XYZ file of C-alpha atoms in Angstrom:
779
model
C 46.865 -3.446 -3.478
C 45.881 -4.428 0.049
C 45.934 -0.780 1.099
C 43.764 0.120 -1.899
C 41.248 -2.615 -1.073
C 41.022 -1.508 2.556
C 40.587 2.092 1.492
C 37.752 1.171 -0.886
C 35.978 -0.914 1.758
C 36.270 1.953 4.194
C 34.861 4.306 1.576
C 31.898 1.992 1.101
C 31.392 1.806 4.854
C 31.580 5.590 5.081
C 29.052 5.889 2.273
C 26.601 3.755 4.229
C 27.291 5.736 7.377
C 26.515 8.967 5.542
C 22.907 7.841 5.219
C 20.910 9.886 7.700
C 18.908 7.921 10.243
C 15.554 7.229 8.629
C 16.697 7.694 5.032
C 15.728 4.938 2.587
C 18.304 2.257 1.790
C 19.380 2.108 -1.860
C 20.183 -1.536 -2.556
C 21.509 -0.845 -6.058
C 24.706 0.603 -4.561
C 25.852 -2.848 -3.470
C 25.617 -4.059 -7.057
C 27.915 -1.280 -8.257
C 30.716 -2.277 -5.901
C 33.226 -4.358 -7.832
C 34.771 -5.625 -4.588
C 31.788 -7.927 -4.384
C 31.873 -11.249 -6.193
C 29.229 -11.572 -8.891
C 27.442 -14.811 -9.812
C 25.246 -14.939 -12.895
C 22.459 -17.409 -13.662
C 24.244 -19.359 -16.383
C 22.446 -22.643 -17.060
C 20.377 -25.399 -15.528
C 22.726 -27.912 -13.940
C 19.858 -30.309 -13.261
C 16.078 -30.228 -13.427
C 13.119 -32.525 -12.712
C 10.182 -31.424 -14.896
C 7.700 -33.314 -12.733
C 8.544 -31.640 -9.442
C 9.661 -28.441 -11.267
C 12.795 -28.395 -9.126
C 16.443 -28.340 -9.994
C 19.721 -26.498 -9.667
C 21.088 -23.465 -11.476
C 24.775 -23.195 -12.245
C 25.835 -19.674 -11.272
C 28.864 -18.455 -13.203
C 31.508 -16.647 -11.166
C 32.383 -13.378 -12.881
C 34.261 -10.181 -12.146
C 33.400 -6.851 -13.661
C 35.955 -4.347 -14.835
C 36.017 -1.075 -16.732
C 37.408 -0.488 -20.194
C 38.261 2.967 -21.540
C 37.261 3.755 -25.099
C 37.058 7.257 -26.565
C 37.289 8.785 -23.100
C 34.336 6.772 -21.786
C 34.607 3.925 -19.303
C 32.304 0.992 -19.962
C 31.730 -2.184 -17.964
C 32.746 -5.587 -19.265
C 32.612 -9.052 -17.667
C 35.465 -11.437 -17.200
C 35.358 -15.021 -15.998
C 36.777 -15.172 -12.507
C 38.916 -18.042 -11.281
C 38.002 -18.893 -7.707
C 40.775 -18.177 -5.201
C 38.923 -19.412 -2.106
C 40.987 -21.725 0.102
C 40.943 -24.625 0.421
C 39.823 -24.792 -3.186
C 38.336 -28.285 -3.009
C 35.905 -27.125 -0.310
C 34.076 -24.687 -2.567
C 32.578 -24.615 -6.072
C 33.945 -22.466 -8.866
C 30.435 -22.049 -10.246
C 28.033 -23.049 -7.457
C 24.995 -25.147 -8.285
C 22.118 -23.918 -6.165
C 18.470 -24.840 -5.667
C 15.727 -23.506 -7.932
C 12.020 -24.373 -7.924
C 8.669 -23.318 -9.319
C 5.341 -23.930 -7.583
C 2.029 -23.448 -9.342
C -0.377 -21.871 -6.865
C -3.443 -21.210 -9.055
C -4.038 -21.128 -12.823
C -2.977 -17.452 -12.652
C -0.236 -17.582 -10.007
C 3.171 -19.221 -9.819
C 5.995 -18.995 -7.291
C 9.673 -18.901 -8.234
C 12.292 -19.634 -5.566
C 16.074 -19.579 -5.743
C 18.830 -19.931 -3.174
C 22.209 -18.215 -3.200
C 23.831 -20.610 -0.721
C 23.720 -24.410 -0.315
C 21.972 -23.999 3.030
C 18.185 -24.302 2.990
C 16.620 -21.439 4.968
C 14.892 -22.298 8.209
C 11.080 -22.375 8.098
C 9.652 -18.968 8.906
C 6.009 -18.234 9.612
C 5.803 -15.185 7.393
C 3.401 -12.535 8.725
C 3.053 -11.287 5.150
C 1.132 -14.396 4.063
C -2.416 -14.940 5.221
C -2.090 -18.687 4.684
C 0.227 -21.257 3.164
C -0.192 -20.908 -0.626
C -2.013 -23.783 -2.276
C -1.053 -26.055 -5.138
C -2.613 -26.081 -8.591
C -2.460 -29.083 -10.914
C -3.930 -27.488 -14.032
C -0.551 -26.440 -15.475
C 0.381 -28.952 -18.199
C 3.995 -29.836 -18.930
C 5.620 -30.393 -22.309
C 9.251 -30.658 -23.392
C 10.650 -28.111 -25.837
C 13.885 -28.022 -27.855
C 15.451 -25.550 -25.457
C 13.870 -26.565 -22.170
C 10.509 -26.999 -20.501
C 7.037 -25.528 -20.950
C 4.114 -25.315 -18.511
C 0.718 -24.003 -19.571
C -2.527 -23.186 -17.778
C -5.792 -21.691 -18.944
C -4.394 -18.173 -18.485
C -0.674 -18.308 -19.169
C 2.494 -20.104 -20.053
C 5.891 -20.493 -18.368
C 8.990 -21.489 -20.349
C 12.254 -22.487 -18.671
C 15.238 -22.581 -21.027
C 18.254 -24.658 -20.052
C 21.349 -23.050 -21.596
C 21.626 -20.167 -21.272
C 19.162 -20.158 -18.395
C 16.073 -18.078 -19.012
C 12.534 -17.818 -17.662
C 9.872 -16.603 -20.100
C 6.362 -15.617 -19.025
C 3.584 -15.580 -21.629
C -0.151 -15.088 -21.687
C -2.553 -17.761 -22.911
C -2.272 -16.466 -26.485
C 1.497 -16.779 -26.543
C 2.340 -13.082 -26.153
C 5.535 -12.666 -24.179
C 4.881 -10.720 -20.992
C 8.457 -10.618 -19.692
C 11.602 -12.719 -19.488
C 14.854 -12.801 -17.531
C 17.875 -10.987 -18.949
C 20.994 -12.967 -19.987
C 24.548 -12.094 -21.014
C 23.668 -12.800 -24.669
C 21.069 -10.026 -24.528
C 23.956 -7.517 -24.480
C 26.073 -6.705 -27.506
C 29.746 -7.624 -27.712
C 31.239 -4.187 -27.122
C 29.703 -3.200 -23.806
C 27.423 -4.402 -21.051
C 24.353 -2.187 -20.994
C 22.461 -4.452 -18.616
C 24.056 -6.669 -15.990
C 21.811 -9.761 -16.161
C 20.133 -11.886 -13.486
C 22.697 -12.265 -10.691
C 23.534 -12.419 -7.036
C 26.523 -11.043 -5.174
C 28.703 -12.216 -2.330
C 29.625 -9.044 -0.520
C 33.284 -8.422 0.116
C 32.529 -6.650 3.374
C 30.909 -9.643 5.141
C 30.324 -12.500 2.595
C 26.531 -12.104 2.868
C 24.475 -12.553 -0.309
C 21.997 -10.313 -2.104
C 20.053 -11.201 -5.229
C 19.195 -9.161 -8.312
C 16.533 -10.602 -10.623
C 16.518 -8.727 -13.928
C 13.519 -8.889 -16.271
C 12.779 -7.306 -19.632
C 10.477 -4.346 -20.193
C 8.588 -3.944 -23.469
C 7.767 -0.853 -25.531
C 4.953 1.219 -23.971
C 4.896 -1.029 -20.899
C 3.795 0.703 -17.710
C 4.443 -0.301 -14.091
C 2.189 0.431 -11.107
C 2.100 -0.291 -7.385
C 4.966 -0.471 -4.861
C 2.801 0.961 -2.084
C 1.782 4.506 -1.261
C 4.192 6.132 -3.695
C 3.672 9.850 -4.215
C 5.656 10.210 -7.429
C 4.245 9.710 -10.927
C 1.754 6.837 -10.856
C 3.460 4.957 -13.696
C 6.778 3.816 -12.195
C 8.384 3.123 -15.585
C 11.596 5.144 -15.683
C 11.783 5.512 -11.895
C 13.934 4.058 -9.122
C 11.778 3.071 -6.155
C 13.267 2.211 -2.759
C 11.076 -0.183 -0.795
C 12.120 0.787 2.701
C 9.702 2.012 5.362
C 10.543 5.555 6.381
C 8.962 8.814 7.553
C 9.152 11.141 4.532
C 7.601 14.015 6.511
C 4.746 14.203 4.009
C 3.754 13.033 0.522
C 5.972 15.362 -1.484
C 9.053 13.123 -1.903
C 9.908 9.687 -3.296
C 10.233 8.131 0.190
C 7.278 6.193 1.602
C 5.458 5.497 4.854
C 3.948 2.427 3.172
C 6.198 0.725 0.615
C 4.844 -2.597 -0.620
C 7.041 -5.131 -2.496
C 4.412 -5.672 -5.193
C 3.825 -4.208 -8.635
C 1.774 -4.863 -11.742
C 2.424 -4.269 -15.423
C 0.154 -2.975 -18.155
C 1.181 -6.045 -20.164
C -0.848 -8.309 -17.917
C 1.373 -9.586 -15.122
C 2.284 -8.673 -11.566
C 5.017 -9.648 -9.089
C 5.156 -9.918 -5.302
C 8.664 -10.021 -3.849
C 8.085 -12.047 -0.705
C 10.751 -10.466 1.440
C 11.024 -7.902 4.205
C 14.629 -6.964 3.397
C 15.210 -3.603 1.685
C 14.521 -3.640 -2.056
C 15.354 -1.124 -4.763
C 13.374 -1.391 -7.998
C 14.907 0.109 -11.119
C 11.975 0.139 -13.530
C 13.836 1.078 -16.693
C 15.659 4.026 -15.148
C 19.273 3.065 -15.846
C 18.297 1.044 -18.915
C 14.913 1.617 -20.509
C 14.368 -2.041 -21.382
C 15.231 -3.641 -18.054
C 13.391 -4.129 -14.771
C 16.117 -4.601 -12.141
C 15.027 -5.758 -8.696
C 17.894 -5.217 -6.246
C 16.946 -7.275 -3.216
C 18.670 -7.343 0.167
C 17.544 -10.925 0.717
C 19.824 -13.936 0.380
C 17.053 -15.918 -1.313
C 14.530 -15.167 -4.027
C 10.859 -15.874 -3.293
C 8.851 -14.348 -6.116
C 5.124 -14.736 -6.746
C 4.099 -13.998 -10.342
C 0.512 -13.277 -11.386
C -1.092 -13.304 -14.845
C -4.190 -11.371 -15.870
C -5.855 -7.984 -15.924
C -5.519 -5.605 -12.945
C -8.599 -6.978 -11.160
C -7.332 -10.545 -11.588
C -3.870 -9.633 -10.311
C -5.180 -7.771 -7.242
C -7.499 -10.647 -6.409
C -4.696 -13.223 -6.712
C -2.206 -11.128 -4.739
C -4.638 -10.481 -1.890
C -5.615 -14.147 -1.801
C -2.000 -14.757 -0.764
C -1.346 -11.764 1.498
C -4.912 -11.253 2.705
C -7.867 -9.069 1.870
C -9.075 -6.143 3.934
C -11.548 -6.841 6.704
C -14.814 -4.872 6.537
C -14.598 -1.764 8.734
C -17.605 -0.723 10.820
C -20.258 1.476 9.238
C -19.523 4.423 11.536
C -15.930 4.593 10.313
C -17.147 5.696 6.858
C -18.607 8.862 8.390
C -16.914 12.181 9.120
C -13.903 12.201 11.468
C -13.378 15.626 13.074
C -9.898 16.322 14.381
C -7.022 18.746 14.701
C -3.607 18.647 16.262
C -4.863 18.625 18.971
C -7.887 18.700 21.268
C -6.603 18.906 24.826
C -9.648 18.534 27.023
C -13.001 16.974 27.740
C -14.532 20.450 27.369
C -13.221 20.703 23.803
C -14.641 17.289 22.988
C -18.117 18.330 24.081
C -17.809 21.678 22.288
C -16.770 20.153 18.970
C -19.590 17.603 19.147
C -22.117 20.330 19.900
C -20.876 22.542 17.065
C -21.053 19.695 14.555
C -24.657 19.016 15.465
C -25.553 22.720 15.704
C -24.209 23.308 12.189
C -25.895 20.131 10.923
C -22.631 18.632 9.663
C -23.095 14.842 9.545
C -20.341 13.219 11.563
C -19.453 10.095 13.525
C -15.980 10.443 15.042
C -14.096 12.903 17.219
C -10.381 12.279 17.355
C -8.094 13.321 20.207
C -4.538 13.551 18.914
C -1.339 14.012 20.939
C -2.840 16.079 23.765
C -5.182 13.760 25.683
C -2.391 12.751 28.113
C -1.266 14.895 31.028
C 1.882 15.759 29.055
C 1.505 16.381 25.332
C 3.132 13.616 23.205
C 3.968 11.510 26.316
C 1.828 8.418 25.805
C 0.768 6.835 29.125
C -2.618 5.425 27.985
C -4.533 7.618 30.466
C -6.707 10.673 29.974
C -5.196 13.746 31.615
C -6.822 13.976 35.066
C -6.448 17.770 35.060
C -8.305 18.240 31.747
C -10.638 15.229 31.587
C -12.675 15.214 34.800
C -14.752 12.188 33.752
C -13.600 10.652 30.463
C -15.947 7.694 30.854
C -18.931 10.043 31.050
C -17.679 11.961 28.032
C -17.357 8.765 25.987
C -20.835 7.626 27.035
C -22.434 11.028 26.399
C -20.892 11.430 22.974
C -21.836 7.875 22.034
C -25.503 8.769 22.724
C -25.077 11.658 20.289
C -23.743 9.316 17.592
C -20.031 9.974 18.134
C -17.189 7.494 18.494
C -13.875 8.471 20.055
C -10.500 7.938 18.398
C -7.231 8.267 20.352
C -3.645 8.877 19.232
C -0.591 6.944 20.497
C 2.809 5.775 19.288
C 5.271 2.904 19.981
C 8.267 5.014 21.053
C 8.982 6.034 24.652
C 11.215 8.975 25.546
C 13.331 8.952 28.739
C 10.710 11.225 30.345
C 7.908 8.725 29.774
C 6.600 6.912 32.866
C 6.927 3.521 31.114
C 10.478 4.066 29.846
C 12.225 2.171 32.637
C 9.560 -0.525 32.867
C 9.693 -1.617 29.258
C 13.496 -1.700 29.356
C 13.558 -3.748 32.553
C 11.002 -6.191 31.128
C 12.979 -6.624 27.867
C 10.082 -5.373 25.750
C 12.210 -3.206 23.474
C 14.384 -3.557 20.387
C 18.054 -3.840 21.340
C 21.354 -3.319 19.589
C 24.114 -5.898 19.187
C 25.413 -5.005 22.640
C 22.033 -5.723 24.203
C 21.376 -2.049 24.892
C 19.103 0.595 23.413
C 20.014 1.626 19.855
C 18.192 4.978 20.101
C 17.471 7.646 22.706
C 13.866 6.442 22.687
C 12.834 2.940 23.703
C 11.121 1.202 20.762
C 8.605 -1.558 21.478
C 9.534 -4.889 19.900
C 6.344 -6.298 18.384
C 8.104 -9.523 17.391
C 8.122 -10.304 21.135
C 4.827 -11.890 22.328
C 5.407 -10.437 25.808
C 5.608 -6.949 24.322
C 2.410 -7.470 22.359
C 0.569 -8.617 25.491
C 1.859 -5.684 27.588
C 0.902 -3.242 24.866
C -2.518 -4.756 24.122
C -3.378 -4.738 27.830
C -2.821 -0.982 27.855
C -5.019 -0.443 24.797
C -7.700 -2.828 26.057
C -8.310 -0.593 29.058
C -9.203 2.273 26.718
C -11.236 0.151 24.318
C -13.259 -1.266 27.216
C -14.173 2.304 28.167
C -15.841 2.582 24.766
C -13.069 4.131 22.683
C -13.826 3.271 19.073
C -10.455 3.433 17.343
C -6.747 3.740 18.076
C -4.537 5.881 15.862
C -1.494 3.778 15.012
C 0.927 6.614 14.376
C 4.591 6.337 13.350
C 6.111 2.829 13.121
C 8.657 3.780 10.464
C 11.735 3.981 12.727
C 12.340 0.380 13.776
C 16.126 0.158 14.261
C 17.790 -1.182 11.128
C 20.759 -2.372 13.185
C 18.533 -3.707 15.977
C 18.278 -7.243 17.322
C 14.697 -8.470 17.705
C 13.024 -11.128 19.824
C 12.167 -13.005 16.626
C 15.866 -13.854 16.369
C 16.164 -11.787 13.214
C 18.012 -8.537 12.739
C 16.659 -5.179 11.709
C 17.620 -5.894 8.107
C 14.552 -8.164 7.971
C 12.479 -6.744 10.842
C 12.544 -3.032 9.975
C 10.032 -3.317 7.129
C 7.961 -5.883 9.034
C 7.566 -3.534 11.981
C 4.476 -1.681 10.649
C 2.754 -4.988 9.862
C 3.354 -6.350 13.364
C 2.316 -2.973 14.852
C -0.867 -2.793 12.749
C -1.777 -6.359 13.690
C -1.268 -5.833 17.419
C -3.711 -2.913 17.492
C -6.207 -4.447 15.083
C -6.337 -7.736 16.985
C -7.032 -6.192 20.394
C -9.576 -3.790 18.898
C -11.440 -6.637 17.215
C -11.227 -8.763 20.357
C -12.507 -5.968 22.605
C -15.046 -4.092 20.474
C -15.787 -6.477 17.615
C -14.788 -3.851 15.024
C -12.156 -4.085 12.284
C -10.644 -0.639 12.604
C -7.345 1.118 13.209
C -6.021 4.455 11.857
C -2.450 3.769 10.764
C 0.313 5.647 8.971
C 2.908 2.967 8.169
C 2.440 -0.371 6.406
C 4.078 -3.321 4.649
C 2.739 -6.228 2.616
C -0.111 -7.824 4.574
C -1.112 -4.649 6.414
C -4.169 -4.378 4.161
C -5.779 -7.003 6.386
C -5.966 -4.361 9.119
C -7.801 -1.293 7.789
C -7.325 1.523 7.623
C -4.383 3.738 6.661
C -4.063 7.433 5.913
C -1.648 9.385 3.734
C 0.505 11.082 6.350
C 1.376 14.721 6.862
C 0.517 16.435 3.586
C 1.547 20.024 2.956
C -1.331 22.518 2.728
C -0.637 23.147 -0.937
C -1.885 22.162 -4.369
C 1.185 19.947 -4.707
C 0.432 18.278 -1.363
C -3.109 17.506 -2.515
C -1.998 16.208 -5.902
C 0.725 14.014 -4.368
C -1.700 12.650 -1.783
C -4.022 11.482 -4.556
C -1.201 9.772 -6.421
C -0.204 8.070 -3.177
C -3.749 6.856 -2.603
C -4.052 5.507 -6.137
C -0.695 3.740 -5.900
C -1.642 2.323 -2.493
C -4.878 0.962 -3.925
C -2.907 -0.683 -6.728
C -0.890 -2.457 -4.016
C -3.761 -4.434 -2.476
C -5.210 -1.888 -0.021
C -8.963 -1.330 -0.174
C -9.283 1.543 2.292
C -7.352 4.797 2.531
C -7.775 8.319 3.816
C -5.897 11.607 4.004
C -5.942 14.824 6.000
C -8.545 16.996 4.278
C -6.993 20.394 3.632
C -3.481 19.202 4.482
C -1.714 18.889 7.810
C 1.243 21.180 8.358
C -0.280 24.647 8.833
C -3.722 26.195 8.822
C -5.209 25.349 5.444
C -5.993 28.214 3.035
C -9.744 28.372 2.606
C -9.789 28.023 -1.181
C -7.553 24.908 -0.960
C -9.635 23.431 1.864
C -12.813 23.949 -0.211
C -11.357 22.019 -3.167
C -9.953 19.287 -0.931
C -13.320 18.651 0.775
C -15.010 16.628 -2.026
C -11.807 14.668 -2.599
C -11.808 13.848 1.118
C -15.465 12.910 1.316
C -15.259 10.863 -1.873
C -12.518 8.710 -0.349
C -13.309 5.575 1.607
C -12.727 7.383 4.906
C -12.943 11.105 5.571
C -11.006 13.001 8.228
C -10.445 16.720 8.721
C -7.137 16.917 10.590
C -4.088 19.123 10.897
C -2.968 22.428 12.313
C -5.733 24.573 13.774
C -8.232 25.517 12.636
C -9.742 22.521 10.894
C -13.277 23.149 12.176
C -15.352 24.843 9.444
C -17.149 27.230 11.840
C -13.785 28.831 12.611
C -13.584 29.989 8.968
C -16.930 31.549 7.990
C -20.562 30.678 7.335
C -19.933 30.168 3.630
C -17.260 27.594 4.400
C -19.546 25.836 6.899
C -22.028 25.451 4.045
C -19.359 24.052 1.720
C -18.185 21.575 4.368
C -21.779 20.555 5.090
C -22.575 19.951 1.417
C -19.653 17.580 0.902
C -20.422 15.704 4.121
C -24.107 15.451 3.248
C -23.223 14.096 -0.182
C -21.301 11.210 1.359
C -23.944 10.413 3.977
C -26.641 10.281 1.296
C -24.335 8.031 -0.732
C -23.685 5.747 2.251
C -25.578 2.750 0.740
C -23.318 3.054 -2.311
C -20.199 3.545 -0.172
C -20.942 0.567 2.045
C -21.780 -1.793 -0.830
C -18.676 -0.804 -2.786
C -16.561 -1.257 0.337
C -17.950 -4.732 0.812
C -17.109 -5.693 -2.763
C -13.583 -4.376 -2.230
C -13.101 -6.707 0.747
C -14.193 -9.660 -1.370
C -12.077 -8.932 -4.445
C -9.053 -7.026 -3.158
C -10.117 -3.851 -4.969
C -9.473 -0.264 -3.829
C -12.206 2.260 -3.098
C -9.993 5.030 -4.532
C -9.425 3.306 -7.853
C -7.207 4.029 -10.849
C -9.259 4.259 -14.035
C -7.526 1.340 -15.756
C -8.668 -1.104 -13.067
C -12.208 -0.780 -14.475
C -11.149 -0.002 -18.052
C -8.012 -2.072 -18.790
C -8.653 -2.053 -22.547
C -8.771 1.744 -22.787
C -5.186 2.970 -23.404
C -6.030 6.448 -22.164
C -7.137 5.120 -18.785
C -3.567 3.960 -18.063
C -2.233 7.524 -18.341
C -4.455 9.317 -15.775
C -3.119 9.915 -12.255
C -5.028 13.047 -11.189
C -8.548 11.577 -11.268
C -10.029 8.338 -9.989
C -13.054 6.134 -9.611
C -14.726 6.115 -6.212
C -15.812 2.501 -6.239
C -16.770 1.174 -9.654
C -19.245 3.774 -10.889
C -18.417 7.308 -9.664
C -15.686 9.308 -11.408
C -13.939 12.002 -9.346
C -11.588 14.674 -10.701
C -10.512 17.062 -7.902
C -9.657 20.653 -8.800
C -5.908 20.709 -8.248
C -5.760 24.475 -8.707
C -8.119 27.338 -7.875
C -10.152 27.079 -11.069
C -13.828 26.543 -11.887
C -13.223 23.417 -13.942
C -10.600 21.268 -15.608
C -9.860 18.881 -18.442
C -10.593 15.233 -17.761
C -10.220 11.984 -19.668
C -13.315 9.771 -19.572
C -12.840 6.060 -20.321
C -15.432 3.617 -21.634
C -18.714 5.162 -22.758
C -20.934 8.005 -21.590
C -20.759 9.698 -18.188
C -23.432 11.752 -16.424
C -22.590 14.733 -14.207
C -23.695 13.912 -10.656
C -24.460 17.566 -9.908
C -25.913 18.908 -13.180
C -27.160 15.830 -15.044
C -25.240 16.782 -18.197
C -23.907 13.883 -20.295
C -20.317 13.621 -21.560
C -18.807 11.253 -24.103
C -15.684 9.141 -23.847
C -12.373 10.948 -24.337
C -11.058 14.347 -23.298
C -13.624 16.823 -22.003
C -13.461 20.318 -20.503
C -15.903 20.264 -17.599
C -16.905 22.916 -15.102
C -17.509 21.868 -11.520
C -20.917 22.231 -9.933
C -21.726 23.867 -6.616
C -19.450 21.345 -4.939
C -16.017 22.296 -6.379
C -15.142 18.982 -8.012
C -15.886 17.075 -11.207
C -18.177 14.210 -10.130
C -19.609 11.913 -12.803
C -21.515 8.628 -12.858
C -21.049 5.784 -15.293
C -23.822 5.386 -17.852
C -26.092 2.507 -16.814
C -25.146 2.625 -13.137
C -27.608 2.356 -10.279
C -26.433 4.448 -7.325
C -28.286 3.659 -4.055
C -28.937 6.649 -1.782
C -30.302 7.030 1.736
C -32.200 9.841 3.380
C -29.816 12.270 5.057
C -28.907 11.494 8.666
C -26.573 13.291 11.075
C -24.729 10.073 11.986
C -24.549 6.663 10.384
C -26.455 4.972 13.209
C -29.483 7.093 12.246
C -29.522 6.050 8.568
C -32.772 4.373 7.528
C -31.748 1.255 5.639
C -35.346 0.147 5.080
C -35.930 2.903 2.522
C -33.309 3.159 -0.210
C -33.559 5.393 -3.227
C -32.171 3.909 -6.422
C -30.985 6.566 -8.847
C -30.434 5.353 -12.406
C -27.950 7.279 -14.525
C -28.245 7.258 -18.296
C -30.932 5.575 -20.358
C -29.635 2.092 -21.017
C -32.197 -0.701 -21.175
C -30.515 -2.463 -18.256
C -28.943 -0.692 -15.272
C -26.863 -2.346 -12.550
C -25.592 -1.575 -9.075
C -24.815 -3.035 -5.656
C -26.367 -2.825 -2.229
C -25.281 -4.240 1.128
C -27.053 -3.879 4.454
C -24.856 -3.396 7.557
C -27.216 -5.719 9.406
C -26.028 -8.787 7.469
C -23.078 -7.663 5.291
C -24.386 -9.653 2.316
C -23.549 -8.086 -1.035
C -26.521 -7.996 -3.407
C -26.403 -7.200 -7.135
C -29.120 -4.882 -8.384
C -30.486 -5.277 -11.920
C -33.109 -2.840 -13.206
C -34.852 -3.179 -16.564
C -36.271 -0.227 -18.430
C -39.945 -0.589 -19.332
C -41.271 2.430 -21.166
C -39.899 5.470 -19.375
C -39.491 3.738 -16.021
C -37.065 1.273 -14.470
C -38.194 -1.733 -12.478
C -36.126 -3.852 -10.101
C -35.716 -7.293 -11.657
C -33.000 -8.583 -9.333
C -31.742 -7.588 -5.911
C -34.883 -7.206 -3.851
C -34.333 -7.543 -0.095
C -36.937 -8.428 2.482
C -37.793 -5.442 4.623
C -36.228 -2.913 2.234
C -38.354 -0.590 0.131
C -36.766 0.709 -3.052
C -37.715 4.025 -4.611
C -36.509 4.167 -8.205
C -35.642 7.502 -9.792
């Protein structure tokens, strides 16, 4: 028996070792290992309804298999504790449980799996300490305790223990699974539990909630698979998936929302695996690598949930106006001469643009980050920055947090203890990885970036960040198990803080993220393949990211990996320019003049469209920062009561009023689902009704529609955002409703103003939203 146990433990260890470096961690595997001891939430051992605190009795159970008709099924069996000395431990431990009411829509559930209270930790995921709400009213029930607010109800049942979440009308939203929810012949769903691992006695917790018929699940970060996560297994573990065509993620976020009207934020940085009805269609299993449960629960429609979630983890800061313009890039420009040439060509071809990005080649040695322009290829980088700034261009620079042995800083950062170490105190990888949990590292790093920002560099590309050593030891005192997923957040913050401090702008260009990273815009979708599938997956990723609390997002127009086929690039252009931020980047050529004159025209038309729409873009962006909304927005966020809106993942709303359906294949049109009421074609003026429509694209190869009754502010075309005339704004009214509404926000004061226009005869007049010094022209 001992030999068998050792062999099984070794097999488990080997299984973990077989995971390639960088692969996601699947937490569900630990809960399939019967060498672990299982504890199930059995009943309330004690509870104070005033403080909403108590203890749960966790029943010690073993799982075993039973053969029946040549099928092995799992059954539970009460387990007698064999720990020694027996009087020192509990057969069924009674462990702390509490509920805090944060707002009328938000509550926080916490549970421990050990008697030891965790040490206070200043979580970088939270923007502030959550508040307390006193509006939830308590009443005793036959089976337990009930708390009700204006928007929802929480029931806690004593024996067997169960948590039930309801809306204000009494509809059950979800509840925790119990043993009694299984039948007597087999265990289809292992209920709410935690395990004590046989390999090291550490704990991991597995909340299990019910899923209802037709329920849909959304969020979990920039996930490129089907937008509705129901039926999927999602690993929340930061990794480099080498593009958006797999289930792995650069930007996993431990947050999701349900179509039934609730959302959950798993406040942890340990690996998490979410089984959203994959192994059992009616169960939502959250396999968490954390020893404690800290779960925020939100009640409401999607807009309510996003607002509540981002109140806790932070809302996006407002990026500078110039960042919404065109970013011109490739991998890579190598010289000052190329920078001047690209700027000149953009202006010569009258392509509105604001940013030129230098990727991996601005150092003396390609990919070897030393924070200095190559002296052999940049004779006077300061002059270049100044000259291009006069022409309306900002400079963006690439860098990364890993240092190869050939890098000039390799020895220095090791000697100064600025890197992540292994348990031996040495380097875990060939490359030295900066430890952003170390304040000394952050200062060293920010000093390097500050030198560039003081030269006038506008933005820093925050590339990589997904490879923080899982087995590393960090200056925070925590291991990689908890620091790996936090690494992008700390990395994002370090760059955003020094950029804001030096230039005054809220801007980075980042690839990796975790919960809280939305405070530091912006992020892009990684290295998409130059294919229809790459484009489609990128859009799903952007929609999912927006449903995870991120307002701003971009992607490499045309794809990244190889030179983009012209017909694909043409179709990707309007999708790119009708995203919050627009960057042409990837393998050469990305510059339109290196294709043909016809393509230059197509590129110009999409860019001009966005620059004319800049008053709309800027106002919508401002509203997003105030409400936690995404610019690239799933239809159901605006139309939660339209069942069809919950099924669409290949079209989106750009802000609140513009509908965008990219052409995912080389066709002249496509079928689209239109929620709500009427929609007006932005290019042709044709009106379409709610429901499924076959629509042909206009001259710009994309379906672009405007909501009936929307006011879309436009500006006169300018070649850079600093040349836009904000004193003369054209208000275009779409449809013929008696009242039309829109938003406007001037960059000079960043105050969001609601526009209301009333129809009098055949003309519209501005009734609300007038701004001193701004002349409106209504069309």
